[in-house]
């Protein structure tokens, strides 16, 4: 994947660019201090001093003209470079009004500069400031920093997997696992996937991250199979459930990575179950159908995740080659108190049986919920009632102790 933004460090005193240089990128200061100065007229004049969170050189993003001032590091400084080409790519995908508005704003900015007679390159008095602008700037800086940190997280080994057991409700024996990714950031602590997976999806980082999840979970699962065989010689081998984002599966890079990993031989793909959400099925059903059939051709099974929360029709359920359906926690949670929820859950289970889909109920927290579901004929369950998602070592212990529920 092309790196769209790059960090660079400048020692104290280093020149970042000079007046007249061709400009093709803007800079965000992530650490240190930068002076913007001009030597026109013989003597040097400082136009601005900037610190972490400030952006400079941004006009180059719009017009790629010559730099109108010098930029020098006043301390050891780290900068994030935002290249014009990457911005153009990103803008190409957005509403055409956005680039237009940017151009209009730059021109207004230039006009304002000439009206107040500010020397070229100097910030005019009415440069946008105030709290709304500050807020916008802070948000943008935080997002870019988070994205950079996530980009590095994979290289630095900061991602880890927890595994949550999935249990056969009739026998209480382990039937599978779900691999759930976490980010242990040295700065932010343990970050939940709900916070960083959407960012990874927007930036394309989900392709390498999702592939790492598949690789790592396949390797780990292969190492558990002997222990499982010893503990439960007469039970079918458990599967490893892996979440796959729609973004990952509709991107060619993401799909090629997944396919290679499934073919790698680390684990029999028949023991892998890919969990996909309904949102994948809504747009481009023909393309998605083909992709899912190709994946199934590699031997994996497919589950529809968070069932009942999306907008897919029953028709789409029949059209796609799913093997299992996961009932979303939002139906399981109120079951004990609410007759309507019980009716919905019972109907989903009956429908799944007709369609020959295995059913996994998510988010089972109480014995009462587990009993109701068993009574309705639900095959499998997952939730804190059995086990929270746990790091690899805890699952090692659980297998050795031959735990059942
Ligand atoms: P999900 O696929 O629906 O995963 C189940 C979530 O429910 C997990 O949250 C799990 O910890 C939580 N959970 C399980 N049992 C219970 C319970 O009894 N009570 C309650 N309150 N919660 C329970 P987690 O790990 O925070 O993951 C959140 C979501 O992030 C996942 O929802 C999934 O959509 C996404 N995600 C996690 N790992 C990955 C990944 O590797 N790739 C992708 N694309 N998405 C992932
Ligand atoms: Ca899932
Ligand atoms: Ca789910």
Short mmCIF file of C-alpha atoms and ligand atoms in Angstrom, two decimals:
data_model
loop_
_atom_site.label_atom_id
_atom_site.label_comp_id
_atom_site.label_asym_id
_atom_site.label_seq_id
_atom_site.Cartn_x
_atom_site.Cartn_y
_atom_site.Cartn_z
CA UNK A 1 0.00 0.00 0.00
CA UNK A 2 1.31 3.45 -0.86
CA UNK A 3 2.22 5.41 2.22
CA UNK A 4 0.15 8.55 2.03
CA UNK A 5 1.81 10.36 4.92
CA UNK A 6 5.32 10.15 6.15
CA UNK A 7 6.98 11.27 9.35
CA UNK A 8 10.35 12.94 9.20
CA UNK A 9 12.64 14.29 11.89
CA UNK A 10 14.67 17.48 11.60
CA UNK A 11 17.48 18.33 14.05
CA UNK A 12 17.63 21.78 15.58
CA UNK A 13 18.67 24.39 12.98
CA UNK A 14 17.81 22.24 9.96
CA UNK A 15 16.14 23.84 6.96
CA UNK A 16 12.76 22.32 6.06
CA UNK A 17 12.32 24.38 2.90
CA UNK A 18 13.61 27.66 1.47
CA UNK A 19 11.92 30.56 -0.20
CA UNK A 20 11.53 29.77 -3.93
CA UNK A 21 11.65 25.98 -3.51
CA UNK A 22 8.99 24.11 -5.41
CA UNK A 23 6.32 23.14 -2.87
CA UNK A 24 4.37 19.89 -3.13
CA UNK A 25 3.52 19.11 0.49
CA UNK A 26 2.24 20.58 3.74
CA UNK A 27 3.57 19.74 7.19
CA UNK A 28 1.94 18.99 10.52
CA UNK A 29 4.21 19.47 13.54
CA UNK A 30 3.94 16.47 15.87
CA UNK A 31 6.89 17.52 18.08
CA UNK A 32 9.19 20.54 18.32
CA UNK A 33 9.09 24.11 17.00
CA UNK A 34 9.42 25.67 13.55
CA UNK A 35 10.20 29.22 12.45
CA UNK A 36 8.73 30.67 9.24
CA UNK A 37 10.88 33.58 8.08
CA UNK A 38 11.70 35.70 5.05
CA UNK A 39 15.01 37.33 4.13
CA UNK A 40 13.56 39.49 1.40
CA UNK A 41 14.93 43.02 1.59
CA UNK A 42 18.24 41.83 3.04
CA UNK A 43 17.30 41.33 6.70
CA UNK A 44 15.62 38.27 8.13
CA UNK A 45 12.13 38.73 9.51
CA UNK A 46 10.28 36.07 11.47
CA UNK A 47 6.73 35.69 10.20
CA UNK A 48 5.53 33.01 12.59
CA UNK A 49 6.69 30.43 15.12
CA UNK A 50 4.76 27.20 15.21
CA UNK A 51 4.53 24.26 17.60
CA UNK A 52 2.97 20.81 17.85
CA UNK A 53 -0.45 20.67 16.20
CA UNK A 54 0.28 23.56 13.81
CA UNK A 55 0.21 23.13 10.04
CA UNK A 56 2.41 25.07 7.62
CA UNK A 57 3.22 25.07 3.91
CA UNK A 58 -0.42 24.21 3.22
CA UNK A 59 -0.84 26.50 0.20
CA UNK A 60 1.35 24.07 -1.77
CA UNK A 61 -1.41 21.50 -1.43
CA UNK A 62 -3.64 23.59 -3.62
CA UNK A 63 -1.37 25.28 -6.13
CA UNK A 64 2.08 23.61 -5.89
CA UNK A 65 3.73 27.00 -6.42
CA UNK A 66 7.12 28.19 -5.13
CA UNK A 67 7.52 28.59 -1.37
CA UNK A 68 7.16 32.19 -0.24
CA UNK A 69 9.24 31.88 2.95
CA UNK A 70 11.89 29.78 4.72
CA UNK A 71 11.00 27.13 7.30
CA UNK A 72 13.62 26.16 9.89
CA UNK A 73 13.51 23.78 12.87
CA UNK A 74 14.05 25.71 16.12
CA UNK A 75 14.28 22.49 18.13
CA UNK A 76 14.56 18.81 17.27
CA UNK A 77 11.30 18.52 15.38
CA UNK A 78 9.08 15.74 13.99
CA UNK A 79 6.87 16.54 11.04
CA UNK A 80 4.18 14.64 9.29
CA UNK A 81 4.28 15.33 5.58
CA UNK A 82 1.00 15.59 3.71
CA UNK A 83 1.73 15.30 0.02
CA UNK A 84 -0.24 17.01 -2.67
CA UNK A 85 -0.55 13.77 -4.65
CA UNK A 86 -2.12 11.92 -1.72
CA UNK A 87 -4.52 14.76 -1.07
CA UNK A 88 -5.47 14.82 -4.75
CA UNK A 89 -6.18 11.06 -4.59
CA UNK A 90 -8.31 11.48 -1.52
CA UNK A 91 -10.15 14.46 -2.92
CA UNK A 92 -10.77 12.57 -6.12
CA UNK A 93 -12.98 10.23 -4.10
CA UNK A 94 -14.99 12.92 -2.38
CA UNK A 95 -17.73 15.26 -3.40
CA UNK A 96 -16.38 17.48 -6.23
CA UNK A 97 -17.55 20.51 -4.26
CA UNK A 98 -14.82 19.91 -1.67
CA UNK A 99 -11.82 20.62 -3.94
CA UNK A 100 -13.73 23.54 -5.44
CA UNK A 101 -14.35 25.07 -2.02
CA UNK A 102 -10.69 24.61 -1.10
CA UNK A 103 -9.63 26.49 -4.21
CA UNK A 104 -12.10 29.30 -3.55
CA UNK A 105 -10.85 29.62 0.02
CA UNK A 106 -7.20 29.80 -1.06
CA UNK A 107 -8.02 32.50 -3.56
CA UNK A 108 -9.95 34.51 -0.97
CA UNK A 109 -6.96 34.10 1.34
CA UNK A 110 -4.64 35.52 -1.33
CA UNK A 111 -6.99 38.43 -2.02
CA UNK A 112 -7.16 39.21 1.69
CA UNK A 113 -3.37 39.17 1.83
CA UNK A 114 -3.02 41.68 -1.02
CA UNK A 115 -5.79 43.95 0.35
CA UNK A 116 -4.14 44.40 3.73
CA UNK A 117 -0.76 44.81 2.02
CA UNK A 118 0.85 42.00 3.95
CA UNK A 119 4.15 40.94 2.43
CA UNK A 120 3.79 37.73 0.49
CA UNK A 121 3.97 34.76 2.81
CA UNK A 122 3.09 36.65 5.94
CA UNK A 123 -0.08 35.69 7.74
CA UNK A 124 -2.65 38.47 7.44
CA UNK A 125 -4.51 39.61 10.53
CA UNK A 126 -7.76 38.03 9.49
CA UNK A 127 -6.30 34.57 9.14
CA UNK A 128 -9.02 32.24 10.43
CA UNK A 129 -8.64 31.75 14.13
CA UNK A 130 -11.10 31.61 16.99
CA UNK A 131 -12.47 28.62 18.82
CA UNK A 132 -14.26 26.87 15.94
CA UNK A 133 -11.11 26.94 13.83
CA UNK A 134 -8.98 25.79 16.75
CA UNK A 135 -11.39 22.91 17.36
CA UNK A 136 -11.26 21.89 13.71
CA UNK A 137 -7.48 22.02 13.76
CA UNK A 138 -7.27 20.00 16.96
CA UNK A 139 -9.61 17.30 15.60
CA UNK A 140 -7.70 17.03 12.34
CA UNK A 141 -4.36 16.82 14.18
CA UNK A 142 -5.68 14.14 16.53
CA UNK A 143 -7.05 12.06 13.69
CA UNK A 144 -3.84 12.23 11.73
CA UNK A 145 -1.81 11.31 14.82
CA UNK A 146 -4.11 8.39 15.61
CA UNK A 147 -3.87 7.17 12.05
CA UNK A 148 -0.06 7.40 12.10
CA UNK A 149 0.05 5.56 15.42
CA UNK A 150 -2.22 2.81 14.08
CA UNK A 151 -0.08 2.52 10.96
CA UNK A 152 2.92 1.86 13.18
CA UNK A 153 1.00 -0.40 15.58
CA UNK A 154 1.14 -3.35 13.23
CA UNK A 155 4.89 -2.97 12.57
CA UNK A 156 5.63 -2.54 16.28
CA UNK A 157 3.63 -5.60 17.31
CA UNK A 158 1.12 -3.59 19.35
CA UNK A 159 -1.88 -5.52 18.08
CA UNK A 160 -2.98 -8.61 19.94
CA UNK A 161 -5.78 -11.12 19.77
CA UNK A 162 -8.17 -12.31 22.42
CA UNK A 163 -10.21 -15.43 21.86
CA UNK A 164 -13.76 -15.99 23.03
CA UNK A 165 -15.05 -19.57 23.29
CA UNK A 166 -18.23 -20.56 21.42
CA UNK A 167 -20.06 -23.39 23.16
CA UNK A 168 -22.44 -26.12 22.02
CA UNK A 169 -25.51 -25.39 24.15
CA UNK A 170 -26.70 -29.03 24.23
CA UNK A 171 -23.40 -30.60 25.34
CA UNK A 172 -21.58 -27.68 26.95
CA UNK A 173 -18.47 -28.58 24.92
CA UNK A 174 -16.31 -26.02 23.13
CA UNK A 175 -17.40 -25.70 19.48
CA UNK A 176 -15.21 -22.82 18.32
CA UNK A 177 -13.62 -19.47 19.05
CA UNK A 178 -13.97 -15.93 17.86
CA UNK A 179 -10.74 -13.98 17.42
CA UNK A 180 -11.12 -10.36 18.58
CA UNK A 181 -8.41 -7.82 17.92
CA UNK A 182 -7.10 -5.30 20.50
CA UNK A 183 -4.53 -2.53 20.21
CA UNK A 184 -2.18 -2.18 23.16
CA UNK A 185 -0.87 1.32 22.49
CA UNK A 186 1.97 2.61 24.68
CA UNK A 187 0.29 6.05 24.66
CA UNK A 188 -3.43 5.26 24.62
CA UNK A 189 -3.57 2.01 26.61
CA UNK A 190 -5.78 -0.85 25.48
CA UNK A 191 -7.88 0.44 22.58
CA UNK A 192 -11.13 -1.33 21.67
CA UNK A 193 -11.70 -2.46 18.09
CA UNK A 194 -14.83 -0.32 18.03
CA UNK A 195 -12.52 2.70 18.18
CA UNK A 196 -9.87 1.74 15.67
CA UNK A 197 -11.46 -0.71 13.20
CA UNK A 198 -13.61 2.04 11.59
CA UNK A 199 -10.48 4.20 11.20
CA UNK A 200 -8.61 1.23 9.72
CA UNK A 201 -11.50 0.72 7.30
CA UNK A 202 -11.46 4.33 6.13
CA UNK A 203 -7.71 4.39 5.55
CA UNK A 204 -7.24 0.97 3.94
CA UNK A 205 -5.17 -0.18 6.92
CA UNK A 206 -7.84 -2.83 7.48
CA UNK A 207 -6.29 -4.88 4.65
CA UNK A 208 -2.97 -5.59 6.41
CA UNK A 209 -4.53 -5.55 9.89
CA UNK A 210 -7.33 -7.95 8.95
CA UNK A 211 -4.83 -10.23 7.28
CA UNK A 212 -2.63 -10.23 10.36
CA UNK A 213 -5.66 -11.24 12.44
CA UNK A 214 -6.31 -14.17 10.10
CA UNK A 215 -2.65 -15.30 10.06
CA UNK A 216 -2.19 -15.04 13.79
CA UNK A 217 -5.47 -16.75 14.67
CA UNK A 218 -4.82 -19.60 12.23
CA UNK A 219 -1.36 -20.18 13.71
CA UNK A 220 -2.68 -20.11 17.25
CA UNK A 221 -5.59 -22.38 16.50
CA UNK A 222 -3.30 -24.96 14.86
CA UNK A 223 -1.30 -25.07 18.10
CA UNK A 224 -4.48 -25.85 20.12
CA UNK A 225 -5.77 -28.77 18.08
CA UNK A 226 -3.66 -31.48 19.75
CA UNK A 227 -4.74 -30.38 23.20
CA UNK A 228 -8.35 -30.41 22.09
CA UNK A 229 -8.06 -33.90 20.58
CA UNK A 230 -6.63 -35.18 23.84
CA UNK A 231 -9.29 -33.51 25.95
CA UNK A 232 -12.26 -34.40 23.76
CA UNK A 233 -11.33 -37.30 21.46
CA UNK A 234 -14.93 -37.84 20.31
CA UNK A 235 -15.94 -34.25 19.58
CA UNK A 236 -15.63 -32.48 16.23
CA UNK A 237 -12.66 -30.10 16.08
CA UNK A 238 -13.52 -26.51 17.01
CA UNK A 239 -13.36 -23.75 14.37
CA UNK A 240 -11.75 -20.33 14.50
CA UNK A 241 -14.13 -17.46 13.74
CA UNK A 242 -12.48 -14.39 12.21
CA UNK A 243 -14.19 -11.06 11.60
CA UNK A 244 -13.76 -9.71 8.09
CA UNK A 245 -14.76 -6.15 7.22
CA UNK A 246 -16.81 -5.41 4.12
CA UNK A 247 -14.07 -2.92 3.16
CA UNK A 248 -11.47 -5.67 3.31
CA UNK A 249 -13.37 -8.14 1.23
CA UNK A 250 -14.38 -5.70 -1.49
CA UNK A 251 -10.80 -4.41 -1.87
CA UNK A 252 -8.68 -6.47 -4.24
CA UNK A 253 -5.59 -6.13 -2.06
CA UNK A 254 -7.49 -7.21 1.04
CA UNK A 255 -8.96 -10.20 -0.73
CA UNK A 256 -5.64 -11.29 -2.27
CA UNK A 257 -4.01 -11.19 1.17
CA UNK A 258 -6.79 -13.25 2.74
CA UNK A 259 -6.72 -15.79 -0.06
CA UNK A 260 -2.96 -16.27 0.24
CA UNK A 261 -3.17 -16.69 3.97
CA UNK A 262 -5.99 -19.22 3.73
CA UNK A 263 -3.86 -21.17 1.26
CA UNK A 264 -0.72 -20.91 3.38
CA UNK A 265 -1.20 -24.30 5.04
CA UNK A 266 -0.98 -22.87 8.57
CA UNK A 267 -4.41 -24.35 9.32
CA UNK A 268 -6.94 -26.40 7.38
CA UNK A 269 -9.29 -23.70 5.95
CA UNK A 270 -12.23 -25.94 6.84
CA UNK A 271 -11.55 -24.95 10.45
CA UNK A 272 -11.82 -21.26 9.60
CA UNK A 273 -15.16 -19.44 9.78
CA UNK A 274 -15.29 -15.93 8.37
CA UNK A 275 -17.80 -13.62 10.08
CA UNK A 276 -19.34 -11.01 7.80
CA UNK A 277 -21.91 -8.34 8.59
CA UNK A 278 -25.11 -7.75 6.66
CA UNK A 279 -23.96 -4.35 5.38
CA UNK A 280 -21.72 -6.22 2.94
CA UNK A 281 -24.73 -7.80 1.26
CA UNK A 282 -26.71 -4.68 0.52
CA UNK A 283 -24.68 -3.09 -2.26
CA UNK A 284 -23.43 -4.94 -5.33
CA UNK A 285 -25.02 -8.30 -4.43
CA UNK A 286 -23.79 -10.01 -7.59
CA UNK A 287 -20.15 -9.10 -7.07
CA UNK A 288 -20.33 -9.97 -3.38
CA UNK A 289 -22.01 -13.29 -4.15
CA UNK A 290 -19.17 -14.20 -6.48
CA UNK A 291 -16.55 -13.19 -3.91
CA UNK A 292 -18.22 -15.24 -1.19
CA UNK A 293 -18.46 -18.30 -3.43
CA UNK A 294 -14.76 -17.96 -4.30
CA UNK A 295 -13.89 -17.82 -0.60
CA UNK A 296 -16.03 -20.85 0.12
CA UNK A 297 -14.19 -22.61 -2.67
CA UNK A 298 -11.09 -22.40 -0.47
CA UNK A 299 -12.85 -24.49 2.16
CA UNK A 300 -13.85 -21.90 4.78
CA UNK A 301 -17.33 -21.60 6.25
CA UNK A 302 -19.18 -18.27 6.37
CA UNK A 303 -21.27 -16.75 9.14
CA UNK A 304 -23.54 -13.74 8.96
CA UNK A 305 -22.68 -11.59 11.98
CA UNK A 306 -24.91 -9.32 14.13
CA UNK A 307 -27.95 -10.80 12.40
CA UNK A 308 -31.05 -8.61 12.69
CA UNK A 309 -29.25 -5.27 12.96
CA UNK A 310 -28.65 -4.64 9.25
CA UNK A 311 -30.93 -4.16 6.32
CA UNK A 312 -30.54 -7.33 4.33
CA UNK A 313 -33.71 -9.02 3.20
CA UNK A 314 -34.51 -12.67 3.79
CA UNK A 315 -34.04 -13.11 0.08
CA UNK A 316 -30.36 -12.12 0.34
CA UNK A 317 -29.89 -14.68 3.09
CA UNK A 318 -30.92 -17.43 0.69
CA UNK A 319 -28.89 -16.03 -2.18
CA UNK A 320 -25.56 -16.03 -0.34
CA UNK A 321 -23.72 -19.18 0.63
CA UNK A 322 -23.80 -18.83 4.44
CA UNK A 323 -23.33 -21.72 6.84
CA UNK A 324 -24.19 -20.00 10.10
CA UNK A 325 -26.03 -17.04 11.53
CA UNK A 326 -25.11 -15.11 14.68
CA UNK A 327 -28.06 -13.56 16.54
CA UNK A 328 -27.09 -10.10 17.69
CA UNK A 329 -26.69 -9.36 21.38
CA UNK A 330 -29.42 -6.70 21.23
CA UNK A 331 -32.04 -9.48 20.87
CA UNK A 332 -30.50 -11.82 23.43
CA UNK A 333 -30.00 -9.18 26.11
CA UNK A 334 -33.69 -8.31 26.86
CA UNK A 335 -34.96 -11.86 26.36
CA UNK A 336 -35.62 -12.67 30.01
CA UNK A 337 -37.81 -9.58 30.52
CA UNK A 338 -39.42 -9.16 27.12
CA UNK A 339 -41.79 -11.55 25.39
CA UNK A 340 -41.30 -9.78 22.04
CA UNK A 341 -37.56 -10.42 22.10
CA UNK A 342 -38.21 -14.07 22.89
CA UNK A 343 -40.59 -14.27 19.90
CA UNK A 344 -38.02 -12.67 17.58
CA UNK A 345 -35.25 -14.99 18.75
CA UNK A 346 -37.51 -18.05 18.40
CA UNK A 347 -38.46 -17.03 14.85
CA UNK A 348 -34.86 -16.43 13.82
CA UNK A 349 -33.92 -19.88 15.10
CA UNK A 350 -36.85 -21.52 13.27
CA UNK A 351 -36.00 -19.69 10.06
CA UNK A 352 -32.32 -20.63 10.31
CA UNK A 353 -33.27 -24.26 10.78
CA UNK A 354 -35.37 -24.14 7.58
CA UNK A 355 -32.41 -22.66 5.73
CA UNK A 356 -30.04 -25.21 7.30
CA UNK A 357 -27.92 -22.58 8.98
CA UNK A 358 -26.21 -23.19 12.31
CA UNK A 359 -27.23 -20.60 14.92
CA UNK A 360 -24.93 -18.89 17.41
CA UNK A 361 -26.51 -16.57 19.99
CA UNK A 362 -24.19 -13.70 20.97
CA UNK A 363 -23.83 -11.89 24.26
CA UNK A 364 -25.25 -14.57 26.59
CA UNK A 365 -24.61 -13.24 30.08
CA UNK A 366 -26.98 -15.20 32.32
CA UNK A 367 -27.94 -18.79 32.97
CA UNK A 368 -31.56 -17.86 32.29
CA UNK A 369 -30.72 -16.62 28.78
CA UNK A 370 -28.72 -19.79 28.11
CA UNK A 371 -31.64 -21.99 29.23
CA UNK A 372 -34.19 -20.12 27.15
CA UNK A 373 -31.98 -20.39 24.07
CA UNK A 374 -31.34 -24.09 24.62
CA UNK A 375 -35.10 -24.57 24.94
CA UNK A 376 -35.66 -22.77 21.63
CA UNK A 377 -33.27 -25.18 19.93
CA UNK A 378 -30.42 -22.71 19.45
CA UNK A 379 -27.29 -24.72 18.67
CA UNK A 380 -24.48 -22.54 19.97
CA UNK A 381 -23.83 -19.71 22.37
CA UNK A 382 -21.16 -17.14 23.10
CA UNK A 383 -20.96 -14.63 25.93
CA UNK A 384 -19.66 -13.71 29.36
CA UNK A 385 -21.83 -16.49 30.86
CA UNK A 386 -19.28 -18.94 29.39
CA UNK A 387 -16.14 -16.87 29.03
CA UNK A 388 -15.00 -13.36 28.25
CA UNK A 389 -12.59 -12.99 25.34
CA UNK A 390 -9.25 -14.15 26.77
CA UNK A 391 -5.59 -13.99 25.77
CA UNK A 392 -3.98 -17.06 24.28
CA UNK A 393 -2.42 -18.30 27.53
CA UNK A 394 -5.80 -18.47 29.29
CA UNK A 395 -7.25 -20.55 26.47
CA UNK A 396 -4.20 -22.88 26.76
CA UNK A 397 -5.17 -23.47 30.40
CA UNK A 398 -8.83 -23.91 29.59
CA UNK A 399 -8.05 -26.65 27.05
CA UNK A 400 -5.65 -28.43 29.39
CA UNK A 401 -8.25 -28.42 32.16
CA UNK A 402 -10.81 -29.92 29.74
CA UNK A 403 -13.30 -27.23 30.68
CA UNK A 404 -16.94 -27.63 29.71
CA UNK A 405 -19.95 -25.46 30.60
P1 LIG B 1 -18.60 -8.57 17.17
O1 LIG B 1 -18.05 -9.28 15.99
O2 LIG B 1 -20.08 -8.58 17.33
O3 LIG B 1 -17.88 -9.23 18.43
C1 LIG B 1 -18.53 -9.51 19.64
C2 LIG B 1 -18.31 -8.41 20.63
O4 LIG B 1 -19.16 -8.62 21.76
C3 LIG B 1 -16.88 -8.40 21.20
O5 LIG B 1 -16.56 -7.03 21.46
C4 LIG B 1 -17.04 -9.17 22.49
O6 LIG B 1 -16.06 -8.87 23.43
C5 LIG B 1 -18.39 -8.70 22.93
N1 LIG B 1 -19.04 -9.67 23.81
C6 LIG B 1 -18.96 -11.02 23.79
N2 LIG B 1 -19.73 -11.58 24.74
C7 LIG B 1 -20.36 -10.57 25.37
C8 LIG B 1 -21.31 -10.51 26.47
O7 LIG B 1 -21.74 -11.50 27.03
N3 LIG B 1 -21.73 -9.27 26.85
C9 LIG B 1 -21.28 -8.14 26.24
N4 LIG B 1 -21.73 -6.96 26.70
N5 LIG B 1 -20.37 -8.16 25.22
C10 LIG B 1 -19.92 -9.36 24.79
P2 LIG B 1 -15.16 -6.45 21.01
O8 LIG B 1 -14.08 -7.46 21.16
O9 LIG B 1 -15.01 -5.12 21.68
O10 LIG B 1 -15.35 -6.22 19.46
C11 LIG B 1 -16.26 -5.29 18.98
C12 LIG B 1 -16.42 -5.39 17.49
O11 LIG B 1 -15.22 -5.01 16.82
C13 LIG B 1 -16.73 -6.78 17.00
O12 LIG B 1 -18.11 -7.04 17.20
C14 LIG B 1 -16.35 -6.67 15.55
O13 LIG B 1 -17.37 -6.05 14.81
C15 LIG B 1 -15.16 -5.72 15.62
N6 LIG B 1 -13.92 -6.52 15.56
C16 LIG B 1 -13.25 -7.13 16.55
N7 LIG B 1 -12.14 -7.75 16.07
C17 LIG B 1 -12.13 -7.54 14.73
C18 LIG B 1 -11.25 -7.92 13.65
O14 LIG B 1 -10.25 -8.64 13.82
N8 LIG B 1 -11.56 -7.47 12.40
C19 LIG B 1 -12.68 -6.73 12.17
N9 LIG B 1 -12.93 -6.34 10.92
N10 LIG B 1 -13.52 -6.34 13.14
C20 LIG B 1 -13.26 -6.74 14.42
CA1 LIG B 2 -18.11 -11.19 15.08
CA1 LIG B 3 -21.46 -10.03 16.41
#
